[in-house]
PDB file of C-alpha atoms in Angstrom:
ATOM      1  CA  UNK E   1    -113.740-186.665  82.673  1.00  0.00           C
ATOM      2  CA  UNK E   2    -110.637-187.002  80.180  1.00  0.00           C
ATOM      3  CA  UNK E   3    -111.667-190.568  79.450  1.00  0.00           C
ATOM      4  CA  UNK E   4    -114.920-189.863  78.570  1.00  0.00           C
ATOM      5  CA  UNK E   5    -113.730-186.819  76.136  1.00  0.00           C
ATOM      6  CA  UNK E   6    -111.505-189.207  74.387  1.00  0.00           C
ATOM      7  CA  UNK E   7    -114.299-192.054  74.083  1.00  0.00           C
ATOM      8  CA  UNK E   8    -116.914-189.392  72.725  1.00  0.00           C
ATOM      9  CA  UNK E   9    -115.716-187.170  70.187  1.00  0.00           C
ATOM     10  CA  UNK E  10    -119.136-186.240  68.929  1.00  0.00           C
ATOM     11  CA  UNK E  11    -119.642-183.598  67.036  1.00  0.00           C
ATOM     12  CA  UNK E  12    -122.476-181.915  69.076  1.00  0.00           C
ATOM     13  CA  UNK E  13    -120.099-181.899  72.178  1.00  0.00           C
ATOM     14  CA  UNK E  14    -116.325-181.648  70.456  1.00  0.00           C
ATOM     15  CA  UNK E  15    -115.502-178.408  71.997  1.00  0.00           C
ATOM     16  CA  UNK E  16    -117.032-174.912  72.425  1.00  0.00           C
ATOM     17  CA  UNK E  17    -116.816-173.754  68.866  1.00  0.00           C
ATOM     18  CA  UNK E  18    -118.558-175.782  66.497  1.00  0.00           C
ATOM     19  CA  UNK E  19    -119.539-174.579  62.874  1.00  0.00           C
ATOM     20  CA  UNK E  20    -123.322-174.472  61.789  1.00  0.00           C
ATOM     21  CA  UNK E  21    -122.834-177.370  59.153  1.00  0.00           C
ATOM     22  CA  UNK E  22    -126.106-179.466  59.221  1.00  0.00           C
ATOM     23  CA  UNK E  23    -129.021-179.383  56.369  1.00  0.00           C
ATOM     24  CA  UNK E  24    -132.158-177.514  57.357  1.00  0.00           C
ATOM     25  CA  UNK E  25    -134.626-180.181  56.292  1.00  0.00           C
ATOM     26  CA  UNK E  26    -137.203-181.903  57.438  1.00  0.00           C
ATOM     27  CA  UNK E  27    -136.263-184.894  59.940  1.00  0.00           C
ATOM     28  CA  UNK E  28    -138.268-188.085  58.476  1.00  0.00           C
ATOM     29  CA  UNK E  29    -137.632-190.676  61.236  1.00  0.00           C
ATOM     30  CA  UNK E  30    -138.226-188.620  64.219  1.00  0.00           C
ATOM     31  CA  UNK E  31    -141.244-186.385  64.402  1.00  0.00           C
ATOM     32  CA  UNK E  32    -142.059-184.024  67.619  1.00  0.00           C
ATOM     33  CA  UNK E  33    -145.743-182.821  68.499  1.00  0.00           C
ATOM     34  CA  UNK E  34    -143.939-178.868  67.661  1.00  0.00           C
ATOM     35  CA  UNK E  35    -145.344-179.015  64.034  1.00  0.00           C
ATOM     36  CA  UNK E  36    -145.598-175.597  63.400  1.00  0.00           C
ATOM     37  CA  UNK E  37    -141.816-175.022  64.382  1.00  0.00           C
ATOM     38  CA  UNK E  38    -139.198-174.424  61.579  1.00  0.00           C
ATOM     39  CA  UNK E  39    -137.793-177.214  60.401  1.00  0.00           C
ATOM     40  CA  UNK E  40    -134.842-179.037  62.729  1.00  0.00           C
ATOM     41  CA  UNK E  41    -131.906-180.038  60.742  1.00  0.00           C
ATOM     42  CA  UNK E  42    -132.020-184.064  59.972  1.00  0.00           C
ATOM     43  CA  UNK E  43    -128.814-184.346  62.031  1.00  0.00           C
ATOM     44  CA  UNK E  44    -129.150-182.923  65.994  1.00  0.00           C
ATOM     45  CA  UNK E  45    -126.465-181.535  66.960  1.00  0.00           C
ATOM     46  CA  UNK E  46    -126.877-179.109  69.472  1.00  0.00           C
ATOM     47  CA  UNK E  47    -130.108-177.159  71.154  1.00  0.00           C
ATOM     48  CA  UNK E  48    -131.794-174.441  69.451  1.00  0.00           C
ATOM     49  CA  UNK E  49    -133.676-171.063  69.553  1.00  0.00           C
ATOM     50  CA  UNK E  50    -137.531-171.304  69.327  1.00  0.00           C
ATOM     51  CA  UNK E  51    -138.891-167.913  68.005  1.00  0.00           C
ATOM     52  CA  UNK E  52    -136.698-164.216  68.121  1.00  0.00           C
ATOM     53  CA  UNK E  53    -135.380-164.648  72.073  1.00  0.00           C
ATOM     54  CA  UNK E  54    -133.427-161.676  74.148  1.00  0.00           C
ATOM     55  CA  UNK E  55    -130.198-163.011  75.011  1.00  0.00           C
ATOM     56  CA  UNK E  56    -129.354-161.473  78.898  1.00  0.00           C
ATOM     57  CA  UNK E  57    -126.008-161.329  80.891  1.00  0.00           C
ATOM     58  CA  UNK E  58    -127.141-163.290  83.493  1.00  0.00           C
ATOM     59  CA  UNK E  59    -130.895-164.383  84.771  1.00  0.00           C
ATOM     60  CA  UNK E  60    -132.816-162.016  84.169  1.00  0.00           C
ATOM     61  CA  UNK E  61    -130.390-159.282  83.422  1.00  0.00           C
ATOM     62  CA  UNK E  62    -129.284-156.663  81.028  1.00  0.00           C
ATOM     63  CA  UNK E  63    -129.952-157.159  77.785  1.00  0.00           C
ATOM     64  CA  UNK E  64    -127.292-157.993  75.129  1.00  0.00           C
ATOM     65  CA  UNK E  65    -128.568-159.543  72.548  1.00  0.00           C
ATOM     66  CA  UNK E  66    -131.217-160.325  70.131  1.00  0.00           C
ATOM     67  CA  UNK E  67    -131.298-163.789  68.400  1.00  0.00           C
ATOM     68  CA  UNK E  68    -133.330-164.846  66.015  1.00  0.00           C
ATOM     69  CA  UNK E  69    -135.656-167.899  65.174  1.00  0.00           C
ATOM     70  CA  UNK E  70    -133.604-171.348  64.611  1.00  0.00           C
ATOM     71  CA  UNK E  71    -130.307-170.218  65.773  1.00  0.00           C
ATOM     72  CA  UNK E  72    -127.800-173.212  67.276  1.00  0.00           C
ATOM     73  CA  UNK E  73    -127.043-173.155  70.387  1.00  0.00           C
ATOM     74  CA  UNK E  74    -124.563-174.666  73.427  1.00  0.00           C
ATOM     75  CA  UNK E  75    -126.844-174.624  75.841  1.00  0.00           C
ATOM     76  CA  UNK E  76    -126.294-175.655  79.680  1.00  0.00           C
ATOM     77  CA  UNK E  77    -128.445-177.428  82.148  1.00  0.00           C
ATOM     78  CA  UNK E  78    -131.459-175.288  82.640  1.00  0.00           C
ATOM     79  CA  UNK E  79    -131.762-173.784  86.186  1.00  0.00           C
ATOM     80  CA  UNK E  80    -134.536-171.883  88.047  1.00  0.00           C
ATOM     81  CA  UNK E  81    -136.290-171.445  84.572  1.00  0.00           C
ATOM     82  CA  UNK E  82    -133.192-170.236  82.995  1.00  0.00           C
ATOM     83  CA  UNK E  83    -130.352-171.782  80.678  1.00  0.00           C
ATOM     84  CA  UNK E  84    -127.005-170.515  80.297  1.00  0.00           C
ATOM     85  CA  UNK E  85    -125.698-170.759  76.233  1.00  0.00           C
ATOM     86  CA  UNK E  86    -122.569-170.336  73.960  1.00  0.00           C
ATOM     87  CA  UNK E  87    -123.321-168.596  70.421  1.00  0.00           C
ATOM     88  CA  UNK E  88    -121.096-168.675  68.344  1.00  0.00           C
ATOM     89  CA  UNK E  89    -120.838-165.587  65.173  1.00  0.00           C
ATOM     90  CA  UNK E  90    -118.372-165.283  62.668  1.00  0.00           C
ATOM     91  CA  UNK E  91    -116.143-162.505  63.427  1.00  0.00           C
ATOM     92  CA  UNK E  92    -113.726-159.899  61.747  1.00  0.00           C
ATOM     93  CA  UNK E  93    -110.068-159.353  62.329  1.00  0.00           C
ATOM     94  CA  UNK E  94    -110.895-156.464  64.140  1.00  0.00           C
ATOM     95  CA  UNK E  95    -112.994-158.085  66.690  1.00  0.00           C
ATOM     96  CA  UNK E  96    -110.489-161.623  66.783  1.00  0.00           C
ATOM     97  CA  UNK E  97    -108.045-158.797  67.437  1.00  0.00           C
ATOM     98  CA  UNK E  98    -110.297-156.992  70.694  1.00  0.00           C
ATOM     99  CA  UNK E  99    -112.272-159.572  71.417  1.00  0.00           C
ATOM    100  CA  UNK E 100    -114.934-157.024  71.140  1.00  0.00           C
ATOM    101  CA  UNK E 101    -118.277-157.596  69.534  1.00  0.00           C
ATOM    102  CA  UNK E 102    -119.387-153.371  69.575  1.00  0.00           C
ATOM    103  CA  UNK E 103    -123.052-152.864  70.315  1.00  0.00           C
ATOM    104  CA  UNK E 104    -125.694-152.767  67.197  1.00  0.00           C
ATOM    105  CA  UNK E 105    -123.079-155.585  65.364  1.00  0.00           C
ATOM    106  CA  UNK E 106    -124.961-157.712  62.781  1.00  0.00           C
ATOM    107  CA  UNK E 107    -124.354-161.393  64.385  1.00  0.00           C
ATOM    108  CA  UNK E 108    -123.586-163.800  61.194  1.00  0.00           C
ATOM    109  CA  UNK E 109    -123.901-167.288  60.503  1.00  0.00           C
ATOM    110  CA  UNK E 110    -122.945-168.364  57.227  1.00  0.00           C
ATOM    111  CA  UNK E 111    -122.681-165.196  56.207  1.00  0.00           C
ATOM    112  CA  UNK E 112    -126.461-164.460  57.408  1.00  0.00           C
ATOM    113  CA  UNK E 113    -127.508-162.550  59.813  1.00  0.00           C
ATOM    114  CA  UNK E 114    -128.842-164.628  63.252  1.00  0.00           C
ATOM    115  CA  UNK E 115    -129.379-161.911  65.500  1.00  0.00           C
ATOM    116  CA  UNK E 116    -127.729-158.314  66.513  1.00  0.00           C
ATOM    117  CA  UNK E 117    -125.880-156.795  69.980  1.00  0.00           C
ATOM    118  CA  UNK E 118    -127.914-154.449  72.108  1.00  0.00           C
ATOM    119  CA  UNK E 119    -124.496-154.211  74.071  1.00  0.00           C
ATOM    120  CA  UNK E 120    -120.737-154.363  73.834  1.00  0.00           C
ATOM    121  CA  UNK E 121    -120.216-158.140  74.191  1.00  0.00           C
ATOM    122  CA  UNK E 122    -116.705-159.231  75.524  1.00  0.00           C
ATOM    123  CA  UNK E 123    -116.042-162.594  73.628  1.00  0.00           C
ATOM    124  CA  UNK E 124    -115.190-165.601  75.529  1.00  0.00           C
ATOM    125  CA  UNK E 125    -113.200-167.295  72.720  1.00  0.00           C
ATOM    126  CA  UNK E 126    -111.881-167.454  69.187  1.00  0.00           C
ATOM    127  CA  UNK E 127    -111.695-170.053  66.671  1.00  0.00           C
ATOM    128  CA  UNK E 128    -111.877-171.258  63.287  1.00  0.00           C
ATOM    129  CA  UNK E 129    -114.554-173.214  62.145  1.00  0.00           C
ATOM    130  CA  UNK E 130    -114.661-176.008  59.121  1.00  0.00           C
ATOM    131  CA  UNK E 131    -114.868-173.570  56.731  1.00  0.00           C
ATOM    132  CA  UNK E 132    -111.716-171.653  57.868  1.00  0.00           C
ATOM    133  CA  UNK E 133    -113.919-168.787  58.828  1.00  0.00           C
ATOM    134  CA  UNK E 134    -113.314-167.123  61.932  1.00  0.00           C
ATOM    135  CA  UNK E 135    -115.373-167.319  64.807  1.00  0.00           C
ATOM    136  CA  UNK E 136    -116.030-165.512  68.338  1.00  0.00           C
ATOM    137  CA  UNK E 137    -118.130-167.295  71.262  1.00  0.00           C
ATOM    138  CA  UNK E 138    -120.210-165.578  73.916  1.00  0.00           C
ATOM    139  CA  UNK E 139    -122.121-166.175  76.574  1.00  0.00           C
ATOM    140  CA  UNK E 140    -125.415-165.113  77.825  1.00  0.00           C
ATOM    141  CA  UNK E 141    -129.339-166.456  79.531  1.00  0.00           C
ATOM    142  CA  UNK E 142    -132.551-167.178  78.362  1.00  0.00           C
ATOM    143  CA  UNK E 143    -135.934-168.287  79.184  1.00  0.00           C
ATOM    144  CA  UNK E 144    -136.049-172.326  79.373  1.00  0.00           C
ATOM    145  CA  UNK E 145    -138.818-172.041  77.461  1.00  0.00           C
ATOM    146  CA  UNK E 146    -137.340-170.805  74.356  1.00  0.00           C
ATOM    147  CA  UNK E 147    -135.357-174.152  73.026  1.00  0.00           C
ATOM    148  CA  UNK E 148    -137.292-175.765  69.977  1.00  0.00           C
ATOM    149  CA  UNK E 149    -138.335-179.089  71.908  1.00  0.00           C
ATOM    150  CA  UNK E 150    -137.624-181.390  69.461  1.00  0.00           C
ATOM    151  CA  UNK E 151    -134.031-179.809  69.763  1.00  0.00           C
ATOM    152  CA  UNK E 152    -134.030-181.038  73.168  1.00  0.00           C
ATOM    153  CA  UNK E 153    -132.938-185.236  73.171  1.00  0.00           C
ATOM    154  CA  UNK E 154    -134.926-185.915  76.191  1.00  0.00           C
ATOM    155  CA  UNK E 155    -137.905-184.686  74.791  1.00  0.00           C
ATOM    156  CA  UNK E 156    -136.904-186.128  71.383  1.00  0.00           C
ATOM    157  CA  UNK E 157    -136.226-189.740  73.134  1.00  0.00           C
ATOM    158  CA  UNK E 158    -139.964-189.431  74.889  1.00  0.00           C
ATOM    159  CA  UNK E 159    -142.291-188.763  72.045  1.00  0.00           C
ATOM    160  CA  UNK E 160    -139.847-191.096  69.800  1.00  0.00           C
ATOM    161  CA  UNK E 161    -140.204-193.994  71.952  1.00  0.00           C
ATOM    162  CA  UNK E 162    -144.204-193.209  72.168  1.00  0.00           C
ATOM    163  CA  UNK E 163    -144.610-193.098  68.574  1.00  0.00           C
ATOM    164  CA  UNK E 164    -142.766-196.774  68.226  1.00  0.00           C
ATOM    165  CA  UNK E 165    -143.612-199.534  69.596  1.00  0.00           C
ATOM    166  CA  UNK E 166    -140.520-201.616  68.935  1.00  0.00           C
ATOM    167  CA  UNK E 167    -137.058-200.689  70.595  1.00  0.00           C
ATOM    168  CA  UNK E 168    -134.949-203.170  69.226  1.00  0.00           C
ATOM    169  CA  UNK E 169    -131.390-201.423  67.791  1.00  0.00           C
ATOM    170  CA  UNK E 170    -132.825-201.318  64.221  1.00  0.00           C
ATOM    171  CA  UNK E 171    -135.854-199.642  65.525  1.00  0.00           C
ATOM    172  CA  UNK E 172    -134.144-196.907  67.365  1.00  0.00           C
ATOM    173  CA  UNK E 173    -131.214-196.335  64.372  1.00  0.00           C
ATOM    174  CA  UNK E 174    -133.503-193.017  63.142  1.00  0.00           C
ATOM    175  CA  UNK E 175    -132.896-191.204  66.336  1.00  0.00           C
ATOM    176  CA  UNK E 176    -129.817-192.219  67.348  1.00  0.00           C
ATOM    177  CA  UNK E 177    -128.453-191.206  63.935  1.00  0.00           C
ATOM    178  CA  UNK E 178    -130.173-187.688  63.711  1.00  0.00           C
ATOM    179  CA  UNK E 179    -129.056-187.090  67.144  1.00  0.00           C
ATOM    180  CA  UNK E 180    -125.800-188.728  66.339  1.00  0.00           C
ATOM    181  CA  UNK E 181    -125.142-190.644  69.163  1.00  0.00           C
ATOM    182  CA  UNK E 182    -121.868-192.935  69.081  1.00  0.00           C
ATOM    183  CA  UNK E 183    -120.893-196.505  70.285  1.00  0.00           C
ATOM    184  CA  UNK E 184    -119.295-196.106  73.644  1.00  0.00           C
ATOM    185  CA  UNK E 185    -117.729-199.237  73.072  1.00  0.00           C
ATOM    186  CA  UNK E 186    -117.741-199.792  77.394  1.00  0.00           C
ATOM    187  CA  UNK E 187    -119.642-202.064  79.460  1.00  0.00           C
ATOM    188  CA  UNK E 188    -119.786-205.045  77.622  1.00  0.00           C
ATOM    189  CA  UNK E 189    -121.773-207.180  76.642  1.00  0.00           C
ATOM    190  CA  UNK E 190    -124.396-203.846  77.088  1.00  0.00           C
ATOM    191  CA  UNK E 191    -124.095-201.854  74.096  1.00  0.00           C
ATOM    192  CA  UNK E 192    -124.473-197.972  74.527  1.00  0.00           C
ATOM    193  CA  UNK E 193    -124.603-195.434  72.777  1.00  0.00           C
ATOM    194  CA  UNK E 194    -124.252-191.835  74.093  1.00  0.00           C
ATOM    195  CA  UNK E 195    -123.817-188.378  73.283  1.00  0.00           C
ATOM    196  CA  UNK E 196    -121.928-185.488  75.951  1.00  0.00           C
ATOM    197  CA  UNK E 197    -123.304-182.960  78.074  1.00  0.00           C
ATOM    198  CA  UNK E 198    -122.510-179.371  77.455  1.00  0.00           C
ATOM    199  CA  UNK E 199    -119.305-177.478  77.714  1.00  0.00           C
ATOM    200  CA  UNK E 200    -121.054-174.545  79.100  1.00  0.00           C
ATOM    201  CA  UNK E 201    -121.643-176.414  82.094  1.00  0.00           C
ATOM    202  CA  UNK E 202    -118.250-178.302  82.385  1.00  0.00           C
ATOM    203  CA  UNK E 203    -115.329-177.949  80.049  1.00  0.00           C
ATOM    204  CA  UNK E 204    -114.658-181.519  80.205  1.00  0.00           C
ATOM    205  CA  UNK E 205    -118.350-183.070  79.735  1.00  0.00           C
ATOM    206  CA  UNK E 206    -119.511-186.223  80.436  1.00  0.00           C
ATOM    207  CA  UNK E 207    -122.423-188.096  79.455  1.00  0.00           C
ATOM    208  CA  UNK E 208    -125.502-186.526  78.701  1.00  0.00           C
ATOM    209  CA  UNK E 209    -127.929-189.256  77.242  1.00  0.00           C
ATOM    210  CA  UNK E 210    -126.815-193.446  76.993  1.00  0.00           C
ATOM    211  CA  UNK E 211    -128.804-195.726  75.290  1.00  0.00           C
ATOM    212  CA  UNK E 212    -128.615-199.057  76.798  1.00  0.00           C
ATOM    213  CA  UNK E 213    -129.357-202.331  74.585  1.00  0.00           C
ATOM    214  CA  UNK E 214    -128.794-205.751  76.083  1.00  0.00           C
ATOM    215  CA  UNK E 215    -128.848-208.461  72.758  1.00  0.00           C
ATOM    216  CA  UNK E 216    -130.313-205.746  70.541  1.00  0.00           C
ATOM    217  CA  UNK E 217    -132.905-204.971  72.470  1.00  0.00           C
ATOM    218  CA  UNK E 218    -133.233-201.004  74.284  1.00  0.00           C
ATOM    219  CA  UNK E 219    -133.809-202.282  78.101  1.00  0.00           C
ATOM    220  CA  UNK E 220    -132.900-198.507  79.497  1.00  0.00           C
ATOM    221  CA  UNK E 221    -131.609-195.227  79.543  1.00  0.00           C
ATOM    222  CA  UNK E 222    -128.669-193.069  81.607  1.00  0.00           C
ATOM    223  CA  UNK E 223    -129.073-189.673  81.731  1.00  0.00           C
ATOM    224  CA  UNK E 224    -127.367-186.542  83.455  1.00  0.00           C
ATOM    225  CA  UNK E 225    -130.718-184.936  83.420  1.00  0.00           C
ATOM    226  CA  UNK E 226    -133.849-185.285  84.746  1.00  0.00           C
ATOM    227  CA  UNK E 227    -136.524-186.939  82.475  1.00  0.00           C
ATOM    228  CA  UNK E 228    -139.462-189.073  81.722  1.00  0.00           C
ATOM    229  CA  UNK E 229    -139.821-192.416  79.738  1.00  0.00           C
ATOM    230  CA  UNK E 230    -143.254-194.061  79.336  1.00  0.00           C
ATOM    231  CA  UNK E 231    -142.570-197.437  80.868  1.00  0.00           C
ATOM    232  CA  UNK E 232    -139.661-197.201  82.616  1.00  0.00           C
ATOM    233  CA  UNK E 233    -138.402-197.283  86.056  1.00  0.00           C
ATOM    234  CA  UNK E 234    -136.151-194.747  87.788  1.00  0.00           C
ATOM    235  CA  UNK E 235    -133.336-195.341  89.370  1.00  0.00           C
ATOM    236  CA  UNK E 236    -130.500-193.608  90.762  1.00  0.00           C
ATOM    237  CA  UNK E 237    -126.935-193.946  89.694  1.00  0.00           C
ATOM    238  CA  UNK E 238    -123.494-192.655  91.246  1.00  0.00           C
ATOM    239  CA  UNK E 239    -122.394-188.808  90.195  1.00  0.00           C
ATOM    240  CA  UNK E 240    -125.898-187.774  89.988  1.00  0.00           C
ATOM    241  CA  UNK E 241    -127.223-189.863  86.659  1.00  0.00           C
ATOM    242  CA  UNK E 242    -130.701-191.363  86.463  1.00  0.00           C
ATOM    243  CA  UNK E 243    -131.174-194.499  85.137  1.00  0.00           C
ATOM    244  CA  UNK E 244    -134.622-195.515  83.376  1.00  0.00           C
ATOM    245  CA  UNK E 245    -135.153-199.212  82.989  1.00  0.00           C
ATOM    246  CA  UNK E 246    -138.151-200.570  81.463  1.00  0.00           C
ATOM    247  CA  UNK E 247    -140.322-202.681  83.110  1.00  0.00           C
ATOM    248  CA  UNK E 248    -139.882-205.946  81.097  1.00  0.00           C
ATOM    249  CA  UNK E 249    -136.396-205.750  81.435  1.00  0.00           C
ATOM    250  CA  UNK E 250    -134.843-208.114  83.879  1.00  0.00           C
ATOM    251  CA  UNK E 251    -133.792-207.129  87.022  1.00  0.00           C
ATOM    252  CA  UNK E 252    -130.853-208.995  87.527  1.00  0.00           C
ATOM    253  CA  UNK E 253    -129.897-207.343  84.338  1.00  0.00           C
ATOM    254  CA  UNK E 254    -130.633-204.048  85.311  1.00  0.00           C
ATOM    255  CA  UNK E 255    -128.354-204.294  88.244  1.00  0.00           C
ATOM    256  CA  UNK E 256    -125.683-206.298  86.314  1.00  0.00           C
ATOM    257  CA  UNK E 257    -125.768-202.766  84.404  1.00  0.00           C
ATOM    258  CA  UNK E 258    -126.104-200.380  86.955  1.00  0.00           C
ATOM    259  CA  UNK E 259    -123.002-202.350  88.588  1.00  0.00           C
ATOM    260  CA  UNK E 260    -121.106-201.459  85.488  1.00  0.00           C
ATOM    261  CA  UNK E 261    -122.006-198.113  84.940  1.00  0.00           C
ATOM    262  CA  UNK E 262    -120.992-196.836  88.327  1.00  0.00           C
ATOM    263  CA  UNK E 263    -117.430-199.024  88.317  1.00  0.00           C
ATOM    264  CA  UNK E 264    -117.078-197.349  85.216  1.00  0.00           C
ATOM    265  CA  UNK E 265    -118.062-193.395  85.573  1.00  0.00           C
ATOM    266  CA  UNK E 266    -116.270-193.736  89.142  1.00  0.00           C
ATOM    267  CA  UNK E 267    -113.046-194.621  87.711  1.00  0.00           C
ATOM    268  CA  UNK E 268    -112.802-191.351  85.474  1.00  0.00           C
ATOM    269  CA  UNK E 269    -111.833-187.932  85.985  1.00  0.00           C
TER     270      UNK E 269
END
């Protein structure tokens, strides 16, 4: 979906590489029921690691990794309990040079460790990040069950939209700027906002999440993934989206939308 690429350079879903530049702090606007959790950085921009997790070459596989606690992620569409993700360590010239990451290799972020290789790791691809450091991506599996939830933007949108009552553009501007959505600037006189799926599952991503407002007002929600919205409708879209339309939204509007939506994700690659 080249269209969609060039409409939603956001930096959560740029490209594969991505540098580890957002604030650990505590998010104000949007709070999750995973208290206890570290911290998530006050801008979203990717998935991440809930407790030390074994990172495994395929579902339940060898083991090649260990990651620790909080570490970002590029994580894939979970499947069968599992979820396929990029991590991404700052490499030497040695290892640009191989593309070898040698078994019992410190893996660094910022300089700190994030986790260590049980195995020799083959690495996917190189890069620099916005610090000029050099970078290596790999690939591996783990346990669905071991992304920090609030990391998640479903689960994020859910428990948002249950703690606040209004959904007018004002009151949604919290989470749509610590997940960073962006104007999609389609589908007038809708306004959207959206963020991109991940690059593990599909090089050129489309839409993950869409935030649908109608004069200001939230009347739905497009997503790639499967989900659930307190007072909302489901309803299914071309190329596999769900749509989620709450229930004092107007019909007729709803399927002025849907309309839209489908002319619009049908007519890109």
């Amino acid at each position: 979906m080249a269209l969609l690429l060039l409409a939603g350079c956001v930096e959560n879903t740029k490209a594969p590489i991505h540098s580890d530049t957002d604030t650990v702090t505590t998010a104000k606007n949007v709070v999750t029921s995973k208290q206890a959790e570290k911290a998530l950085p006050e801008k979203v921009i990717a998935e991440r690691l809930s407790g030390t997790v074994t990172l495994r070459d395929t579902i339940n596989g060898r083991r090649i990794a260990t990651m620790y606690d909080n570490v970002l992620l590029n994580a894939g569409t979970p499947k069968g309990g599992w979820v396929m993700v990029g991590i991404e360590t700052e490499i030497t010239p040695l290892q640009d040079k191989s593309l070898m990451l040698k078994k019992g290799q410190k893996l660094l972020i910022k300089g700190k460790p994030v986790g260590e290789t049980l195995e020799d790791i083959q690495l996917e691809l190189t890069g620099q990040n916005k610090e000029g450091v050099r970078t290596g991506l790999f690939y591996g599996y783990i346990p669905a069950g071991k992304i920090k939830a609030g990391s998640i933007i479903e689960t994020a949108l859910s428990e948002y939209l249950q703690q606040h009552s209004g959904r007018t553009l004002p009151d949604m501007q919290p989470f749509i700027k610590q997940f960073q959505l962006q104007a999609t600037g389609f589908n007038e006189p809708f306004l959207e906002y959206a963020n991109y799926e991940s690059t593990v599952d599909d090089p050129s991503p489309a839409y993950r999440t869409v935030l649908v407002f109608y004069k200001n007002k939230l009347i739905g929600v497009v997503d790639s993934r499967h989900t659930k919205l307190q007072g909302t409708t489901e309803l299914k879209l071309d190329r596999g989206f769900h749509g989620y339309f709450f229930t004092d939204a107007d019909s007729k509007l709803q399927q002025e939308y849907i309309r839209m939506f489908n002319n619009f994700i049908n007519s890109v690659d």
